[in-house]
Coordinates of C-alpha atoms in Angstrom, one line a residue:
X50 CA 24.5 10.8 10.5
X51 CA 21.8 10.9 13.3
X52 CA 22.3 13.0 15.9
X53 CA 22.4 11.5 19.5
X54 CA 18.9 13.1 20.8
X55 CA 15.7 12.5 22.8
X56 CA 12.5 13.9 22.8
X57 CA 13.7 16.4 25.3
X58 CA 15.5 18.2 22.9
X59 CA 12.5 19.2 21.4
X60 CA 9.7 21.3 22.5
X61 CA 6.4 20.5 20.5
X62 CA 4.0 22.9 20.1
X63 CA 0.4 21.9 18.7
X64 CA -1.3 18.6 17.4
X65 CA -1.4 19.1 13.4
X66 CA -2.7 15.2 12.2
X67 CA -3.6 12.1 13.1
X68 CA -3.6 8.4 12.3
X69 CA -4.7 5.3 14.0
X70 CA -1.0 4.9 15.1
X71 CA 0.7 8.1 15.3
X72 CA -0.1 11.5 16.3
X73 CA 2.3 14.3 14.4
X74 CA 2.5 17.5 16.1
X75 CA 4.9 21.1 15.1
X76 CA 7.6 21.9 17.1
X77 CA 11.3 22.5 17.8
X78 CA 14.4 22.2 18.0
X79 CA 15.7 23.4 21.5
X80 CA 19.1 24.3 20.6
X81 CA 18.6 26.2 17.4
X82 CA 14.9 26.9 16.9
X83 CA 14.8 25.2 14.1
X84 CA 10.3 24.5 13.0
X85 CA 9.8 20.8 13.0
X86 CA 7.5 18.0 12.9
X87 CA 7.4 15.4 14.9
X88 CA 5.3 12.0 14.3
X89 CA 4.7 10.7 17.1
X90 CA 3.9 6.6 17.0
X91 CA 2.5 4.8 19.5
X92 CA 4.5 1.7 20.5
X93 CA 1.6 -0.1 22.8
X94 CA -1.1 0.3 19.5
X95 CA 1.5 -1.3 17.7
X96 CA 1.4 -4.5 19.2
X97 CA -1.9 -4.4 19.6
X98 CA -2.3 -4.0 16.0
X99 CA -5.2 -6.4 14.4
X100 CA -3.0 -7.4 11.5
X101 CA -5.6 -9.9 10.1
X102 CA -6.4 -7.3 7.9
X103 CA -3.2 -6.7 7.0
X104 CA -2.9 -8.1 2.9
X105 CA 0.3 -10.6 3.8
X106 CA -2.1 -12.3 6.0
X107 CA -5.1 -12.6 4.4
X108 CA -7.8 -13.5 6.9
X109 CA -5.5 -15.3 9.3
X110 CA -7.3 -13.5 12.9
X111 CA -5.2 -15.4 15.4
X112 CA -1.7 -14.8 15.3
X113 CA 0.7 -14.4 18.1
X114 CA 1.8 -11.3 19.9
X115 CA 4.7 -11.5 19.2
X116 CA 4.9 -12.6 15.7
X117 CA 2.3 -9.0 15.5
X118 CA 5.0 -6.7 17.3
X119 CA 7.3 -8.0 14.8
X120 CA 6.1 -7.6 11.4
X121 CA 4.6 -4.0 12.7
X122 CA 8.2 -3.2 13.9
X123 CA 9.8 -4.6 11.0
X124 CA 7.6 -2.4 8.7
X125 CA 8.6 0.8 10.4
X126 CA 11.8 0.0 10.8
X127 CA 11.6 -0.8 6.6
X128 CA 9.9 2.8 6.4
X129 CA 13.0 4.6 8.1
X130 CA 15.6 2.5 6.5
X131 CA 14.3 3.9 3.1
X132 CA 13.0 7.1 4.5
X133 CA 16.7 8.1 5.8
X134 CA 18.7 7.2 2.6
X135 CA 16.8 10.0 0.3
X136 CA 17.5 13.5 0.0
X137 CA 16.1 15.5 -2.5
X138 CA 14.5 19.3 -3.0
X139 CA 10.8 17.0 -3.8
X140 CA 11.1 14.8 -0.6
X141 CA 10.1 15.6 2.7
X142 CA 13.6 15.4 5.0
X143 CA 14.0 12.7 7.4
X144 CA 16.0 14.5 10.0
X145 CA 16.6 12.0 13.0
X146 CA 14.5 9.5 15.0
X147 CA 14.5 7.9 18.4
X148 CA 12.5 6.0 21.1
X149 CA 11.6 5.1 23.9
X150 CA 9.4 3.0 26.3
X151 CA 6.5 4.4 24.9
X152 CA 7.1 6.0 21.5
X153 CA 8.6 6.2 17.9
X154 CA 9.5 9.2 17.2
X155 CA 10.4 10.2 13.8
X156 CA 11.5 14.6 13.8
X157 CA 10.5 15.4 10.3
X158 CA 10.8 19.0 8.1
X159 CA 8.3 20.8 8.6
X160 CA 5.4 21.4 5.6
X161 CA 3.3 24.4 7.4
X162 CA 1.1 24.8 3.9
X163 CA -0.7 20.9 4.6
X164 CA -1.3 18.5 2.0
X165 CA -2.7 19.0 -1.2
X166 CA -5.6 17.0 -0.4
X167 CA -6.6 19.8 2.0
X168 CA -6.0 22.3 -0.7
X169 CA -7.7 20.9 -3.8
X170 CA -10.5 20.7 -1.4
X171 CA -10.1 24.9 -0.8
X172 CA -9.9 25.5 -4.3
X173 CA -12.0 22.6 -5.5
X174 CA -10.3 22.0 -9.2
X175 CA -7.1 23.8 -10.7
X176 CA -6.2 24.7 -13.9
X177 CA -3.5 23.1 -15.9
X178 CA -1.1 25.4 -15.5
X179 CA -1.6 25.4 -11.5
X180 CA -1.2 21.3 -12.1
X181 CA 1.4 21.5 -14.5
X182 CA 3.6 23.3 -11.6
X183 CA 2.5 20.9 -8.9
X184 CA 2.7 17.7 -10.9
X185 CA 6.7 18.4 -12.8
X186 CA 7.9 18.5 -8.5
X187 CA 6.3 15.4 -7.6
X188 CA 7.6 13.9 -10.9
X189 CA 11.5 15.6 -10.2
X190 CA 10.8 13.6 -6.6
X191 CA 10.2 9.9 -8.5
X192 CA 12.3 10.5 -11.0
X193 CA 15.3 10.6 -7.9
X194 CA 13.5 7.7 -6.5
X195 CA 13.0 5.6 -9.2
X196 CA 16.6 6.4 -10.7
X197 CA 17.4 4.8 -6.9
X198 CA 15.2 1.5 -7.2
X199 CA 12.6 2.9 -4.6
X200 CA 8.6 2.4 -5.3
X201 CA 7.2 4.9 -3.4
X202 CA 3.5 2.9 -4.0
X203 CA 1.5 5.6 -2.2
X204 CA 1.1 8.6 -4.2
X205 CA -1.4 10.3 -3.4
X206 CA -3.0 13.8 -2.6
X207 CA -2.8 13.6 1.0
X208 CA 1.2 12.6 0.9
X209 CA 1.9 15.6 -1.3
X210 CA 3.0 18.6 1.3
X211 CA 3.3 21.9 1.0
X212 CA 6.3 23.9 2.1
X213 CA 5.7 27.7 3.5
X214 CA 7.1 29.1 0.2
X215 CA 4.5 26.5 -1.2
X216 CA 7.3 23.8 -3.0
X217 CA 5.8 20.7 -3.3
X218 CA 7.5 17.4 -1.1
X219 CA 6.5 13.7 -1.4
X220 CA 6.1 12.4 2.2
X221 CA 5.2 8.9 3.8
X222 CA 7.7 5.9 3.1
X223 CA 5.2 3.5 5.0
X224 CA 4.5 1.4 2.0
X225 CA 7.7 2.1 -0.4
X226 CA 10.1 -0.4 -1.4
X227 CA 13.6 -1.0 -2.9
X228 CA 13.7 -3.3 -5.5
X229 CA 16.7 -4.1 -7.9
X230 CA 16.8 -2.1 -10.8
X231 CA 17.0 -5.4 -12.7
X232 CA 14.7 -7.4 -11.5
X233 CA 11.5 -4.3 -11.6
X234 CA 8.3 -6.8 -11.6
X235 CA 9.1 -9.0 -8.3
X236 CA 6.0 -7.0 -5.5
X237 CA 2.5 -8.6 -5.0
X238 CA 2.0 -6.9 -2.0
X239 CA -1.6 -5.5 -1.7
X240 CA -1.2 -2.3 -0.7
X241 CA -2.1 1.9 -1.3
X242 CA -5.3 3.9 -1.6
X243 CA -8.1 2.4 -4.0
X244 CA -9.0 5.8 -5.7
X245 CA -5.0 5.8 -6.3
X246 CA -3.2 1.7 -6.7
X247 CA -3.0 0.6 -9.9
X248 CA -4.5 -2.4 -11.5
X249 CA -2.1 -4.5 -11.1
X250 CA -1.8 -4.1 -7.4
X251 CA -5.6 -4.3 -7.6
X252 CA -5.2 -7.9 -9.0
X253 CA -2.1 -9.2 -7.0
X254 CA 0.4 -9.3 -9.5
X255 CA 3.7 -8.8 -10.0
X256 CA 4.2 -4.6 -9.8
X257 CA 7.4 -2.0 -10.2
X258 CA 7.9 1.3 -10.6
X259 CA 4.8 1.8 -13.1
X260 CA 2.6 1.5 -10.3
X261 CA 3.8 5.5 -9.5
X262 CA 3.1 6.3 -12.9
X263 CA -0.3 5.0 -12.6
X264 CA -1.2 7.0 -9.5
X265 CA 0.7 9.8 -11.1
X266 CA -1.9 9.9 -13.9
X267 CA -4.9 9.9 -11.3
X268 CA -3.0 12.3 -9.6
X269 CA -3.5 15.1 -12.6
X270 CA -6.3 13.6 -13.5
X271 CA -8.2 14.3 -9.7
X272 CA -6.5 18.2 -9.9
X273 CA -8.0 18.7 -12.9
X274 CA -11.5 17.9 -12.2
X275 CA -11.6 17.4 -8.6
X276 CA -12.2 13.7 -8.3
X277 CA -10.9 10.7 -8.9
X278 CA -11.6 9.0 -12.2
X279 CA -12.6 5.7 -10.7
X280 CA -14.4 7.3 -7.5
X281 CA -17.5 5.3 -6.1
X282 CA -19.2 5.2 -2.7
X283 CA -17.3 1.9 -1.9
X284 CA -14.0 0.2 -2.1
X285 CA -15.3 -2.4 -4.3
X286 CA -17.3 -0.2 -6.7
X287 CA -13.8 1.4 -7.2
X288 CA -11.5 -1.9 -7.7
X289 CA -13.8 -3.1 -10.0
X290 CA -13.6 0.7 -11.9
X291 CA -9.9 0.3 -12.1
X292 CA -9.8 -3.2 -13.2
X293 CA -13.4 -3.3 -16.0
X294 CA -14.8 0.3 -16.9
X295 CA -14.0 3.2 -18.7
X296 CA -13.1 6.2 -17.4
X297 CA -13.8 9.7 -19.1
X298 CA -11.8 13.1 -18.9
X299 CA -13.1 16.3 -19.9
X300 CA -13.4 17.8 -23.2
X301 CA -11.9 20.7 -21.8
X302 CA -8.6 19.2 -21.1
X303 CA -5.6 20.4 -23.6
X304 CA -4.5 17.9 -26.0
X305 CA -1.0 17.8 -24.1
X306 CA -3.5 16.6 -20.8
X307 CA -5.4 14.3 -22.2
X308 CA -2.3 12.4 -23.9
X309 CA -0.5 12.6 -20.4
X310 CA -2.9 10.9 -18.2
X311 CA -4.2 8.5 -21.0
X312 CA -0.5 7.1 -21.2
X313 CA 0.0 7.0 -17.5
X314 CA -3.3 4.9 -17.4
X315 CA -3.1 2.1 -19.4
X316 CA -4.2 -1.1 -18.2
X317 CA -0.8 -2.8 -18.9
X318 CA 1.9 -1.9 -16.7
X319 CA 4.6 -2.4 -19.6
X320 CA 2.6 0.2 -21.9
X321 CA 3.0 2.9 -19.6
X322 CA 5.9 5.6 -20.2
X323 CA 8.9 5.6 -17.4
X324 CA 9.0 8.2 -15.4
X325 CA 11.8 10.3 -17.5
X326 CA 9.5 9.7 -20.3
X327 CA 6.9 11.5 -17.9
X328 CA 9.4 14.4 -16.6
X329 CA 10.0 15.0 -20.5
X330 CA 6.4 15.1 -22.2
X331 CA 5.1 18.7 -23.9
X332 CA 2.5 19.0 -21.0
X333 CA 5.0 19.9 -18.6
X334 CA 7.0 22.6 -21.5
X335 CA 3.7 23.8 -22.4
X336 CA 3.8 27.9 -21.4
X337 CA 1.6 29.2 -19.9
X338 CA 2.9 32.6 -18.8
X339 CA 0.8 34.5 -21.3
X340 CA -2.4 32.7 -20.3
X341 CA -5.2 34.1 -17.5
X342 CA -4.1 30.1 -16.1
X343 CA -1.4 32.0 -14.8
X344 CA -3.3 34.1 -12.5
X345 CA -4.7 34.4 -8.8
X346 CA -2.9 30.6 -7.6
X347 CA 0.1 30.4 -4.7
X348 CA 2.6 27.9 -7.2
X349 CA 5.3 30.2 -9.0
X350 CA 5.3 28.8 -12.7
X351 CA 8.1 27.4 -14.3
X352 CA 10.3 28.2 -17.0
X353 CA 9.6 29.2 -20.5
X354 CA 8.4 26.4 -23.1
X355 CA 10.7 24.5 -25.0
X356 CA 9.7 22.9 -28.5
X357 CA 9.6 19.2 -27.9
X358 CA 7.3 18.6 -31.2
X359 CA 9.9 16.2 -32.3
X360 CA 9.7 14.2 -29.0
X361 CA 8.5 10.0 -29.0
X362 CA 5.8 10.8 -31.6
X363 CA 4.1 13.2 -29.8
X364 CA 3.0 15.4 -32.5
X365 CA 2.2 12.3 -34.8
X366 CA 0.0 10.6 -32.6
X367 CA -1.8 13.4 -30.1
X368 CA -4.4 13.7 -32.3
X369 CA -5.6 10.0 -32.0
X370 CA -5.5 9.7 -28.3
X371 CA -9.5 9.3 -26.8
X372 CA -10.7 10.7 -23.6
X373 CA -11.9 7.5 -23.0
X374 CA -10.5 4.8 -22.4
X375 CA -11.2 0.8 -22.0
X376 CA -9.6 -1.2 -19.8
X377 CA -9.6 -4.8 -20.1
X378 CA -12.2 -7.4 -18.3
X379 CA -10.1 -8.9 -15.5
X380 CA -12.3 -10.0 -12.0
X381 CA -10.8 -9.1 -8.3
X382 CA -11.8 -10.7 -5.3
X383 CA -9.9 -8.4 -3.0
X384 CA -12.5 -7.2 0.0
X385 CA -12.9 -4.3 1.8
X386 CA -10.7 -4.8 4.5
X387 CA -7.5 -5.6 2.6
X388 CA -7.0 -2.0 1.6
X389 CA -6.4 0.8 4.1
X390 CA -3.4 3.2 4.3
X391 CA -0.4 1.9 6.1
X392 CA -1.2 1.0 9.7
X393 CA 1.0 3.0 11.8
X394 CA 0.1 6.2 9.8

């Protein structure tokens, strides 16, 4: 139940990001202390908002204010709606939100480690063990929201935050959807970051919950080596990656690594494990507690292995997985424009 507050009840403290939209700053709470954060959106750059570039309206450049204020408004009120139902260890807590004249305000917990995107950068790649203990909480975090018929659509480094004791939340509900469990493939939204959307968001088609799995898989994939498999200089260059080329990973990934993110990048969205498939392969049983892995990182490992050998085939097949892998020839004519983080972020 929301609490009946204003921005008076808080006291923020220093600016700690910013978007084009919102401004998120630490604070808090007056009447316990309690360390929040605060996002902060700005209601007049809302309307403003130049939606034409916006994927529901293609190049459409002249569309009423009002008709602007309203599908801007509509989308964050879509963000809190889904934002405010979850709870969950993973997610970053949604604790209240209120407005007024000039502002959204959305009073967040607070993540005082960052975002992983800022701490890849620090440590530049990580081993597998480091990304075996980062990867199973962001998969416990979709594995709630999928089991509750919410895309999250925007996995990415830079929405995975870090707690003080260094746990691991998902964050950002701007482009997430509920769909019904039943009816998975009904989204041809364009939408997400092109280092992380999947093909078929890339090609405006139908697209459900595998679209996570595929941004999971770039996920590991870009901790591993420290980029993106389909990275290029431009937008295009890395659509067209996604949706022609080949992609390589390292000989020096385990065989337990290569056969996770090869699965979680297969062209078809069908082919692609669930994500309790994911939360149950050997990478994430594999232990690493007697390895020099285990060293000199902030993450506390996880439990001891368990022998999954016996698990979907694993054992049979491992060994004829490539490190490369083909996706099929399929054009995209989506420019430039069209893809940009969610616009009040």
């Amino acid at each position: 139940m929301w609490l009946d507050e204003t921005i008076n009840h808080y006291e923020l403290s220093h600016e700690v990001g910013k978007g084009g939209f919102a401004t998120v700053y630490e604070g808090r709470r007056k009447v316990d202390g309690l360390r929040i954060a605060c996002k902060k959106i700005d209601r007049k750059k809302l309307e403003q908002a130049n939606i034409h570039h916006h994927p529901s309206y293609g190049n459409r450049r002249h569309v009423l204010p009002s008709l602007r204020s309203t599908v801007m408004f509509e989308r964050l009120k879509a963000e809190i709606t889904i934002h405010h139902q979850v709870k969950h260890r993973n997610i970053v807590e949604l604790l209240n939100y209120f407005d007024d004249d000039k502002y959204v305000y959305l009073i967040l917990e607070l993540c005082s480690h960052g975002d992983l995107e800022h701490y890849l950068k620090e440590k530049k790649t990580l081993c597998e063990s480091e990304t075996q203990t980062i990867v199973k909480q962001v998969v416990d975090g979709l594995v709630y929201l999928h089991n509750h018929g919410i895309i999250h659509r925007d996995i990415k480094l830079s929405n995975l935050l870090l707690t003080e004791t260094f746990e691991v939340k998902i964050a950002d509900f701007g482009l997430a959807k509920k769909i019904p469990l039943t009816r998975e493939q009904n989204n041809e939204t364009i939408c997400g970051t092109p280092n992380f959307i999947s093909p078929e968001i890339a090609n405006r088609i139908p697209h459900g919950f595998a679209t996570d799995i595929w941004s999971l898989g770039i996920l590991i994939a870009t901790l591993l080596t420290g980029q993106s498999p389909f990275d290029t200089d431009t937008v295009h260059g890395t659509l067209s990656k996604v949706t022609h080329e080949k992609y390589e990973l390292p000989t020096t990934f385990s065989e337990e690594a290569q056969h996770l993110v090869n699965s979680t990048l297969r062209k078809l969205a069908e082919s692609r494990p669930n994500i309790i498939e994911i939360r149950d392969h050997p990478f994430f049983s594999k232990d690493f507690s007697r390895s020099s892995q285990s060293n000199n990182y902030k993450f506390a490992l996880w439990g001891p292995a368990v022998d999954r050998s016996h698990d979907s085939g694993f054992a049979e097949n491992i060994g004829q997985q490539r490190s490369t892998l083909s996706t099929e020839s399929n054009s995209t004519s989506i420019s430039k424009g069209a893809y940009s983080t969610h616009l009040y972020s």
